[in-house]
Structures are given as structure tokens and as C-alpha cells.
Short mmCIF file of C-alpha atoms in Angstrom, two decimals:
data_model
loop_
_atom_site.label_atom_id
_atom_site.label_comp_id
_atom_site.label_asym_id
_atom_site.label_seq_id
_atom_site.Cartn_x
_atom_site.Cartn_y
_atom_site.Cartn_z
CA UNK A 1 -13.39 -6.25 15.62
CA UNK A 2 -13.01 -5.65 12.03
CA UNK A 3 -13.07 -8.74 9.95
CA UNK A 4 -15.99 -10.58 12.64
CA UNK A 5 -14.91 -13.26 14.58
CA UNK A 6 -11.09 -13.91 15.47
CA UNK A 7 -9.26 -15.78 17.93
CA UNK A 8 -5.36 -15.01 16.53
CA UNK A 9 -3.39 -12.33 15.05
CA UNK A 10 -0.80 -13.17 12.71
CA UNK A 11 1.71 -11.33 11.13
CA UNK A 12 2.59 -11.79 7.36
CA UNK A 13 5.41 -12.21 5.12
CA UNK A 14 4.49 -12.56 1.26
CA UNK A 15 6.95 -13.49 -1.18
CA UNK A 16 7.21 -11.74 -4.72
CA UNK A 17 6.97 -14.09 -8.02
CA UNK A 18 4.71 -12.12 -10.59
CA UNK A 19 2.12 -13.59 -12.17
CA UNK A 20 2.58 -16.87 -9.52
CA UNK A 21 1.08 -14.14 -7.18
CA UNK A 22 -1.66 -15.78 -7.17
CA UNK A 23 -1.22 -18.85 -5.11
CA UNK A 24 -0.52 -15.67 -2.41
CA UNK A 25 -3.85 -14.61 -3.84
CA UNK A 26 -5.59 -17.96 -2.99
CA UNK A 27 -3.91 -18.08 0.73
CA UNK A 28 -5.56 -14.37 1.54
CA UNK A 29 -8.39 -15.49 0.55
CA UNK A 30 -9.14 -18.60 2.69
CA UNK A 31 -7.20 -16.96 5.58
CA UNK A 32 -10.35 -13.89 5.12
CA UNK A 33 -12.75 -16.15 4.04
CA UNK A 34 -12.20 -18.87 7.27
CA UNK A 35 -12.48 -16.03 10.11
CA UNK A 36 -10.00 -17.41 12.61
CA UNK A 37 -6.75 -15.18 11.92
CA UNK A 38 -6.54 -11.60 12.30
CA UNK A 39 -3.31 -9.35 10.26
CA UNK A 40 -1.40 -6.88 12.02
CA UNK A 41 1.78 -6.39 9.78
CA UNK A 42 1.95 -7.66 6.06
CA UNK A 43 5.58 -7.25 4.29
CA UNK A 44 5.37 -8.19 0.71
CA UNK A 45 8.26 -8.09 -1.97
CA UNK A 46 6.92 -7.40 -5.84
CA UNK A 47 3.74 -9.60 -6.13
CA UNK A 48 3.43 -9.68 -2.42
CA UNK A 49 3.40 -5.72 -2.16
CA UNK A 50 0.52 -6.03 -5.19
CA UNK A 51 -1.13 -8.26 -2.83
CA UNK A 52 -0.46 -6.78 0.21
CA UNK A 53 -1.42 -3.04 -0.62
CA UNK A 54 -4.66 -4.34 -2.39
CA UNK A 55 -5.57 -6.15 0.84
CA UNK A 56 -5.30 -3.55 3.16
CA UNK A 57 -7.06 -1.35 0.67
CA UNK A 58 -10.11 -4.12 0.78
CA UNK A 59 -10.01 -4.41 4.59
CA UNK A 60 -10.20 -0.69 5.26
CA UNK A 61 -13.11 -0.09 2.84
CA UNK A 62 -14.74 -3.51 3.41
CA UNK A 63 -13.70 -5.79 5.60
CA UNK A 64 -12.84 -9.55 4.90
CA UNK A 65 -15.49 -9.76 2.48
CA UNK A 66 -13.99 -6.20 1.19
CA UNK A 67 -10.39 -7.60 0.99
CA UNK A 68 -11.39 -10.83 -0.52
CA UNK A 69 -13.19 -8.89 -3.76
CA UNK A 70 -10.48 -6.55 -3.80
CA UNK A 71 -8.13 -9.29 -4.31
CA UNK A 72 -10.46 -10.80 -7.08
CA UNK A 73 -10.88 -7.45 -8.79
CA UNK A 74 -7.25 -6.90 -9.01
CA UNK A 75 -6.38 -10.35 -10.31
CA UNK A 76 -8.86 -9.96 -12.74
CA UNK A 77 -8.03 -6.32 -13.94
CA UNK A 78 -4.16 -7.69 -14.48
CA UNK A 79 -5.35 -10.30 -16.36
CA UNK A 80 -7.08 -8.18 -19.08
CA UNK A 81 -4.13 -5.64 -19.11
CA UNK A 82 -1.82 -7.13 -21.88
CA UNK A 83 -3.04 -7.86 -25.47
CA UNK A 84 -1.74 -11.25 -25.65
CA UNK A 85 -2.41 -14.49 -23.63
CA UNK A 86 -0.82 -18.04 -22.78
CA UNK A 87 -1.62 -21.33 -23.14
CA UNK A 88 -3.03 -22.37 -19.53
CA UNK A 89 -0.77 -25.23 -18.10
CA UNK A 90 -1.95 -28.24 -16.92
CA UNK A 91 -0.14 -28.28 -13.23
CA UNK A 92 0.93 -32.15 -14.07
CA UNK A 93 4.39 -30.91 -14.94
CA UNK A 94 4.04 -30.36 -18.46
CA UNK A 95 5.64 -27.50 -19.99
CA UNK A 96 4.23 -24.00 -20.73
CA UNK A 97 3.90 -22.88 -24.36
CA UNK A 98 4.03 -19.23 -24.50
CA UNK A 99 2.49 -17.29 -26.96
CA UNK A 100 5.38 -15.34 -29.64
CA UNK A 101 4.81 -11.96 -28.54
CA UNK A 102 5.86 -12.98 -25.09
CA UNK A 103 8.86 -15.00 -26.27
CA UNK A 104 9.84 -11.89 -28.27
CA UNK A 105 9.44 -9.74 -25.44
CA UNK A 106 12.20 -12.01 -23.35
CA UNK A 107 14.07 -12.57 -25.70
CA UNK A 108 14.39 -8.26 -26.97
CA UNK A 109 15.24 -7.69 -23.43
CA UNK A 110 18.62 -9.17 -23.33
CA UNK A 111 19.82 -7.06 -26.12
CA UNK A 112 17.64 -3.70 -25.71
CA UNK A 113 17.05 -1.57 -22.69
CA UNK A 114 13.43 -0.74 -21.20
CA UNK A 115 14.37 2.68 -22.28
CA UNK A 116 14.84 1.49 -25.79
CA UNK A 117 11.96 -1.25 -25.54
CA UNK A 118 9.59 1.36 -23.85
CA UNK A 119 9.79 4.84 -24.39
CA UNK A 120 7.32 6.01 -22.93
CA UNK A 121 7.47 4.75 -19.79
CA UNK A 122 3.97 2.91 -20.28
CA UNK A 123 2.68 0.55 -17.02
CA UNK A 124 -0.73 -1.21 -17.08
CA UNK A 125 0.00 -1.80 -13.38
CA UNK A 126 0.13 2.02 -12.38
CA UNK A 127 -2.94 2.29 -13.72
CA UNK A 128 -4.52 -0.77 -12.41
CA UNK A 129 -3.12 0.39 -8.79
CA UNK A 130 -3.92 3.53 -8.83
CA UNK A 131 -7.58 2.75 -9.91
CA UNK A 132 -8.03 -0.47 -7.35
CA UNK A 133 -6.69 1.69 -4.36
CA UNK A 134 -6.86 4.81 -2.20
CA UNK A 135 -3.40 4.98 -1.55
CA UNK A 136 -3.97 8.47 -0.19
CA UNK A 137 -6.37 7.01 2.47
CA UNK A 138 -4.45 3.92 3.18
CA UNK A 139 -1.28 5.80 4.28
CA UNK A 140 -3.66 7.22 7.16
CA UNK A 141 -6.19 4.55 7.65
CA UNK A 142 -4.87 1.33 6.44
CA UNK A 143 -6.28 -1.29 9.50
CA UNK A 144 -2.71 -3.53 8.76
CA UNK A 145 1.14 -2.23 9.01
CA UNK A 146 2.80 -2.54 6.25
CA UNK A 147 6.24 -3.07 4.99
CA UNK A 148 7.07 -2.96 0.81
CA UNK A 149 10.30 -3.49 0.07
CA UNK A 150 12.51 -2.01 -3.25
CA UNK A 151 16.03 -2.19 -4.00
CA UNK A 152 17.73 1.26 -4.53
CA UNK A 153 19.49 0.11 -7.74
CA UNK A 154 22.59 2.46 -6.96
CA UNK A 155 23.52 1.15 -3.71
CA UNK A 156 21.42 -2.37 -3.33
CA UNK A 157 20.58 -1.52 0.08
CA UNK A 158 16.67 -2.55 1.17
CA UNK A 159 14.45 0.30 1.36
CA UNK A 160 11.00 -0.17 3.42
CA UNK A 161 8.11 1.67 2.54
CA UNK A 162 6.16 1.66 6.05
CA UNK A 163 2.35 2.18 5.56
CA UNK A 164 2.54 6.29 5.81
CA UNK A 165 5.12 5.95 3.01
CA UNK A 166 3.05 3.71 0.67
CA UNK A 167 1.83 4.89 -2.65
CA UNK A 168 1.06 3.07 -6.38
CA UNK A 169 5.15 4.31 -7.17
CA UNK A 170 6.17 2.50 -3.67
CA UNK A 171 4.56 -0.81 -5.05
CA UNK A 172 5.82 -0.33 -8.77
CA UNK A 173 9.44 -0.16 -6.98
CA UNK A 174 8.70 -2.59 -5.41
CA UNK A 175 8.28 -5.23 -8.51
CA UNK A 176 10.38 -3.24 -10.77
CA UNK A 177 12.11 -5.99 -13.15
CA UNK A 178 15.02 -4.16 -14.71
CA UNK A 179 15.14 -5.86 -17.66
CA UNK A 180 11.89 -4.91 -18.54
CA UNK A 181 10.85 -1.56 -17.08
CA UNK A 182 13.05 1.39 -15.64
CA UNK A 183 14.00 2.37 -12.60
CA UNK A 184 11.40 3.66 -10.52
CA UNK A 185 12.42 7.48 -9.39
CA UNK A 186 11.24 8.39 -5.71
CA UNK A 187 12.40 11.17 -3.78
CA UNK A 188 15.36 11.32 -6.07
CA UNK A 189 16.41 7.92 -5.72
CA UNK A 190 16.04 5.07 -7.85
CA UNK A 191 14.48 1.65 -6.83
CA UNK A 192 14.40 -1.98 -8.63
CA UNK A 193 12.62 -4.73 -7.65
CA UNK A 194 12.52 -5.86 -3.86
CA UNK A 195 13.50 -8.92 -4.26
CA UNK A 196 17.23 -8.47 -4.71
CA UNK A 197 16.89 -7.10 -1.63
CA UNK A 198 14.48 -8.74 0.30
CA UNK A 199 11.92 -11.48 -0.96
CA UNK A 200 10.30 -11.35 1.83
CA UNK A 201 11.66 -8.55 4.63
CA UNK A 202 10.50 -10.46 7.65
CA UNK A 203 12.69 -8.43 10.05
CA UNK A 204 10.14 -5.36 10.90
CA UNK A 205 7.53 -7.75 11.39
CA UNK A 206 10.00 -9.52 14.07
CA UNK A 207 10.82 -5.71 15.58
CA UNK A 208 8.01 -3.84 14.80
CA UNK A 209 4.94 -5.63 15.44
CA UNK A 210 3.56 -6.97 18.61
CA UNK A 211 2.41 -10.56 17.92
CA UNK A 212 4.45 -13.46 18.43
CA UNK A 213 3.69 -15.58 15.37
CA UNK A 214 5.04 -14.87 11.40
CA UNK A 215 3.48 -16.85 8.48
CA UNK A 216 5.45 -16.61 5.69
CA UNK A 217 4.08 -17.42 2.00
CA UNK A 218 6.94 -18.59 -0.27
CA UNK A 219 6.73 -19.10 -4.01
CA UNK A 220 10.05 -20.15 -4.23
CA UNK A 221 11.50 -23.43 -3.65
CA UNK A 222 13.49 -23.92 -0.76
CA UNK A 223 15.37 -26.76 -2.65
CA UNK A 224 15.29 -28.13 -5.88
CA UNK A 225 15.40 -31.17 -6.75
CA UNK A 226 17.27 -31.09 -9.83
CA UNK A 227 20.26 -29.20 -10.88
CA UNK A 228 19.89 -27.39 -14.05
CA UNK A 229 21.72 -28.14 -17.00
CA UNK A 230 20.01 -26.23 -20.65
CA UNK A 231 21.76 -22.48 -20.55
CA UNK A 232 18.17 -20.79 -20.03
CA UNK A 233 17.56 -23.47 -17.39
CA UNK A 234 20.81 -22.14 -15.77
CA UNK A 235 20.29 -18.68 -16.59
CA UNK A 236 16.39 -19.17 -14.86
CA UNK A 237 18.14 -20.67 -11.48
CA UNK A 238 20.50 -17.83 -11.54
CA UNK A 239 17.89 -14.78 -11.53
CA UNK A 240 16.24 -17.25 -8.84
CA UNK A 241 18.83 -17.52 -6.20
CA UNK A 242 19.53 -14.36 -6.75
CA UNK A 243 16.24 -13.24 -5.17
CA UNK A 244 16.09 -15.51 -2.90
CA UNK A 245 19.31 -15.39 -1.41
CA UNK A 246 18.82 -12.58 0.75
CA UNK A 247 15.97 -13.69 2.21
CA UNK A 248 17.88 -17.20 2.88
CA UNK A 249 20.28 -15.44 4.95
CA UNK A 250 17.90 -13.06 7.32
CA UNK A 251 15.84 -16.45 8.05
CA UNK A 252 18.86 -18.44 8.99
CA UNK A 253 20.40 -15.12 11.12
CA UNK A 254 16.92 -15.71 12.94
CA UNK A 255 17.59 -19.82 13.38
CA UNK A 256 21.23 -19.03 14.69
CA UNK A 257 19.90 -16.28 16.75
CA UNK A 258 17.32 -18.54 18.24
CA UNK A 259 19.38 -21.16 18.96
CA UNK A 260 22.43 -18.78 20.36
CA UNK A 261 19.58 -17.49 22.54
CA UNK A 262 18.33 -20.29 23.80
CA UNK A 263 21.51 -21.14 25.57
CA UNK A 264 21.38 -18.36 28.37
CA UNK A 265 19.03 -19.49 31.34
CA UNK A 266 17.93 -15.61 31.86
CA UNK A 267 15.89 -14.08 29.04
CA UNK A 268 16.98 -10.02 30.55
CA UNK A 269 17.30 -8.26 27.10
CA UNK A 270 14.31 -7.36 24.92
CA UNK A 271 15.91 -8.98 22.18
CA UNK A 272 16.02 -11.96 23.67
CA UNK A 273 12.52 -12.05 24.89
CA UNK A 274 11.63 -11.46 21.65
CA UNK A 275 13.44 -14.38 20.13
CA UNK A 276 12.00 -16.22 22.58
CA UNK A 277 8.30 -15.62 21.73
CA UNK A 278 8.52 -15.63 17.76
CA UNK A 279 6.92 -18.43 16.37
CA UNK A 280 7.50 -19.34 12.34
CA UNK A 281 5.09 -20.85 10.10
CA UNK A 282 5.42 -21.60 6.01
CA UNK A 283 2.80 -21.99 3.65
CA UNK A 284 4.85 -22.83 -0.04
CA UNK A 285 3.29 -23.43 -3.11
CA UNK A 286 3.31 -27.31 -4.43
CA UNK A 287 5.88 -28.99 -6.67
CA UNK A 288 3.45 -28.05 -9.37
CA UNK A 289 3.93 -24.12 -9.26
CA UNK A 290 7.87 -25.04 -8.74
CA UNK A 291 7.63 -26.84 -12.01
CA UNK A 292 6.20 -24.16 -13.90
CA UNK A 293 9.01 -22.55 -16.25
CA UNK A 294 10.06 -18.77 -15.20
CA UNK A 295 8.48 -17.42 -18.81
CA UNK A 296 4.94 -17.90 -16.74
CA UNK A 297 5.62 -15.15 -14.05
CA UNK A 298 4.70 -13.08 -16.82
CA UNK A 299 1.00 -14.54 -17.56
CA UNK A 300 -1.71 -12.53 -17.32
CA UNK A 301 -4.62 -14.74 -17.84
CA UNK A 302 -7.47 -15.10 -15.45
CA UNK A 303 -7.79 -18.93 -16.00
CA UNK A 304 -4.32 -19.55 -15.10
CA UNK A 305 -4.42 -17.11 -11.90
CA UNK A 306 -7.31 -18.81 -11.05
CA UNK A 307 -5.90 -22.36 -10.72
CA UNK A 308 -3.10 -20.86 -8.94
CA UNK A 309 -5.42 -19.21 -6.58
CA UNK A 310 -7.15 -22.44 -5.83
CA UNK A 311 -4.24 -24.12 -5.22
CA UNK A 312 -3.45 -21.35 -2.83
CA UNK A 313 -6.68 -21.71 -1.36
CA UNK A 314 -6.22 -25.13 -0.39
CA UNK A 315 -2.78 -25.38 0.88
CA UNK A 316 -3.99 -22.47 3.20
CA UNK A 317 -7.08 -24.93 4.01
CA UNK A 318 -4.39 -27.36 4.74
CA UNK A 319 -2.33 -25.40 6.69
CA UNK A 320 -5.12 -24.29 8.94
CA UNK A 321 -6.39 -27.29 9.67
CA UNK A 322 -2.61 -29.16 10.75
CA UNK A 323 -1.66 -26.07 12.47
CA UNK A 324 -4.11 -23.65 13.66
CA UNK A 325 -4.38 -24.74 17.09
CA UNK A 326 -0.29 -24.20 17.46
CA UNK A 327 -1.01 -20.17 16.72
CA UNK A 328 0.51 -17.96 19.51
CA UNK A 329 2.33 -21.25 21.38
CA UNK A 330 4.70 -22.64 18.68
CA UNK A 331 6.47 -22.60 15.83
CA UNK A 332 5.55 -24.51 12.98
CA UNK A 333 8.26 -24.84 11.00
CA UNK A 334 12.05 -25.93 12.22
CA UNK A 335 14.24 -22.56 11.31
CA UNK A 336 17.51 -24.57 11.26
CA UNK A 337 16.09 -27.53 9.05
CA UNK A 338 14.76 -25.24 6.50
CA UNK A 339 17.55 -22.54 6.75
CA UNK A 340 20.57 -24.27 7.31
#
């Protein structure tokens, strides 16, 4: 087998939140570095994608030890990419002081376009993609399916690159913020970030992959626990539901579907076989990444990514340990609780 010794294959769902990519980062890299799962589809949304495309890249040239330093190097090439940096928070709930240039930066983009702010067109990240993988390769060889998801930002419909489709443009689509870059042109068309469409897409690992069981790694908050009240605290939770509210409503289409399904004695249709078999699991990042202000999805410091990726590490440690055992029987998660 490819990665050594595995006893489950998993499917994955990976959840866009830029720079707080890297709790995603941590989870991939305990899931490669323990041995006992195996991928077959990944769908990631902005972040995810990065993480996602960079994986497969690492498991087709190396392996889990090959995926695992590809994560690393990527990570680490994004954090030397911008010329400024931020003060590294202290996870206790303490806010976040951002350097100036990056409260400048937020604060021009309300009032000037990214074809005003950036006329050139200039991305670190094409060129950190393009130089971290062989896309060209990986749309032939890539040992995962995957599933990147952009918004076309003239009709807002969901559009899937599938792993023959996938390319450094594909992922740039993928977390294109448009606010702060422009519209990414493929094939004629233009595509915005994923996550106003889809933050995760979970439903072509549910039709288009074989196994049973979807793990899904959120870096959003399900709930919060307070209701916002400063305008930038307001205008933060509304860019936030706002991504996640698509994905809210395909996962609670699945718990009504499940449940609806579960009525009829006879299983006959495919669909309903399916339903039947599909087991959820969640891995979320702690209270501490939800406490984090939105201004830090823009970090790019390896210090910061790194405590993120520990803390991804050992939630994923966590998880596996409660819940390995219930791979390929059950879900782990209540769809209707969470959804509902």
C-alpha cells in the first residue's frame, strides 16, 4: 500500500480559513504521521484546497513521510512570502495586535478595488504553488480524488475542480478573497473564493467515492457563544456566516435525508443504501482558534502556524484515540444535533 500500514480509508472534507489553515495542517499531519487511516477523496475550500493539493502532491512523490514535509515546506514558504509579520497570540483569549501595514491593507480594501490596490495582478501564492507542486503530474497521478471548490462570481453557483481539472489557478480560485485579489479567469469564467459556495463540498465525497466514512475538519464555529455587538465585530460574523452557510445547509440536507431514510424498512435504491452506510466524523479547532479575531486569517508567520499546527496535531491525537475503533461502523458525530 502506499503510505505502509493501514487498516481504514477515510474520506476528507477540509474547511477553508486562511492563515488558520494550519490547525488543518496539524490534523494531516498526525493522521500521516499515526499510520492507521488511508485518503481516498479530499475536498477542500480555500485553505483546505492549499492543503489538500499540497498533500496529494507529497503522497504521490513521497508517501506519508512525503506528504507530511510537503505540508511543512508549504507552511513555511507562506510564511516568508509577505514583508511584514504579527505579533504571535497567546491562544488564552487575548487579542491579536496586528502590525500597521496589515491594518492598512484591511482597512484600503473597503474603499479601493484589488484592481486599484494591485495592479499587477501580483500573488506570492501562485508562485509558492506552482513551485511546491507538479500540478501537471498530479492531474494524472495524484494517489487521492480530489474535489476544490470556487465560486463563479457571476452566477454563485459551486464549481468542482475534480483531480484531472486541478491546476495552481484551480486552487487560487479556490481562496480568491474579493476584496483583496481579482477574480480568477478560467476557461473564460470567473471564480471567487469557494467558500461562498461551499466551505467544505462534502457531497462528491458522499457520491463519488467508495468508502463509507467522511471526516470533516472545520475551522469555523458551529455556534458562538456570544452575539456580536462592535460594528467590525458584526461586520466579522457577517463575512462568517456567509461562508459557512452553505455548507450548514448541505450537512443538514444529509441529517434530514438520513433520518427520512431511515423510516422505510427496505433499503432498494442506491441512494438509500448509500445514506445508510455514510458515517460522519468532526474534528474542529478549540475555543482558542474561535477566539482569534478574523484580521489573523491573514498571518503569515511560521511561529503562529506552528502553534496552530500543534493544536491541530493534538485534537487529531484526540480524535483518534476516542474514535478510531468506530471507523467504517459508525458515525461519530449526531448530524441532526450539530445541523439542526
Amino acid at each position: 500500500m502506499l503510505f505502509g500500514r493501514r487498516t481504514q480509508t477515510i474520506n476528507l472534507a477540509l474547511q477553508g480559513g486562511g492563515a488558520h489553515g494550519a490547525f488543518t495542517w496539524g490534523v494531516l499531519d498526525h493522521l500521516l504521521e499515526d499510520g492507521r487511516t488511508d485518503f481516498e477523496g479530499v475536498s477542500g475550500t480555500s485553505a483546505g484546497a492549499m492543503n489538500a493539493a499540497v498533500m496529494a502532491h507529497g503522497l504521490m512523490t513521497g508517501g506519508a513521510d512525503g506528504a507530511r514535509q510537503a505540508l511543512h515546506n508549504f507552511w513555511a514558504k507562506v510564511a516568508g512570502s509577505l514583508p511584514f509579520d504579527i505579533a504571535v497570540p497567546s491562544m488564552n483569549g487575548q487579542d491579536v495586535n496586528l502590525v500597521p501595514g496589515v491594518k492598512m491593507m484591511l482597512q484600503w480594501a473597503h474603499y479601493f478595488s484589488p484592481h486599484q490596490l494591485n495592479p499587477l495582478d501580483l500573488n506570492p501564492l501562485r508562485d509558492i504553488l506552482s513551485a511546491q507542486v507538479d500540478f501537471e503530474r498530479l492531474r494524472v497521478e495524484s494517489p487521492v480524488k480530489l474535489f476544490i471548490a470556487a465560486t463563479n462570481a457571476n452566477s454563485g453557483k459551486v464549481k468542482l475542480f475534480r483531480t484531472p481539472e486541478i491546476s495552481a489557478d484551480a486552487i487560487l480560485a479556490s481562496a480568491c478573497l474579493p476584496t483583496m485579489a481579482r477574480a480568477v479567469q478560467i476557461d473564460g469564467e470567473p471564480y471567487w473564493d469557494g467558500g461562498y459556495a461551499a466551505n467544505p463540498a462534502v457531497f462528491p465525497l458522499f457520491y463519488e467515492c467508495k468508502s463509507p466514512d467522511i471526516l470533516m475538519v472545520l475551522l469555523t464555529p458551529l455556534k458562538h457563544k456570544a452575539t456580536p455587538h462592535t460594528a467590525q465585530q458584526i461586520k466579522d460574523r457577517i463575512l462568517e456566516l456567509a461562508f459557512n452557510s452553505t455548507f450548514l445547509r448541505e450537512m443538514r440536507m444529509f441529517a434530514h435525508a438520513r433520518e427520512y431514510a431511515q423510516e422505510s424498512v427496505f433499503k432498494l435504491g442506491r441512494f438509500e443504501r448509500r445514506l445508510a452506510r455514510v458515517n460522519f466524523h468532526v474534528i474542529d479547532a478549540q475555543e482558542q482558534i474561535h477566539g482569534l479575531k478574523t484580521e489573523t486569517k491573514l498571518a503569515a508567520n511560521m511561529r503562529f502556524f506552528q502553534m496552530l499546527r500543534d493544536l491541530g496535531r493534538a485534537r487529531a491525537q484526540e480524535w483518534l484515540q476516542e474514535n478510531h475503533g468506530q471507523i467504517g461502523k459508525r458515525s461519530t458525530v449526531d448530524l441532526g444535533e450539530l445541523f439542526y
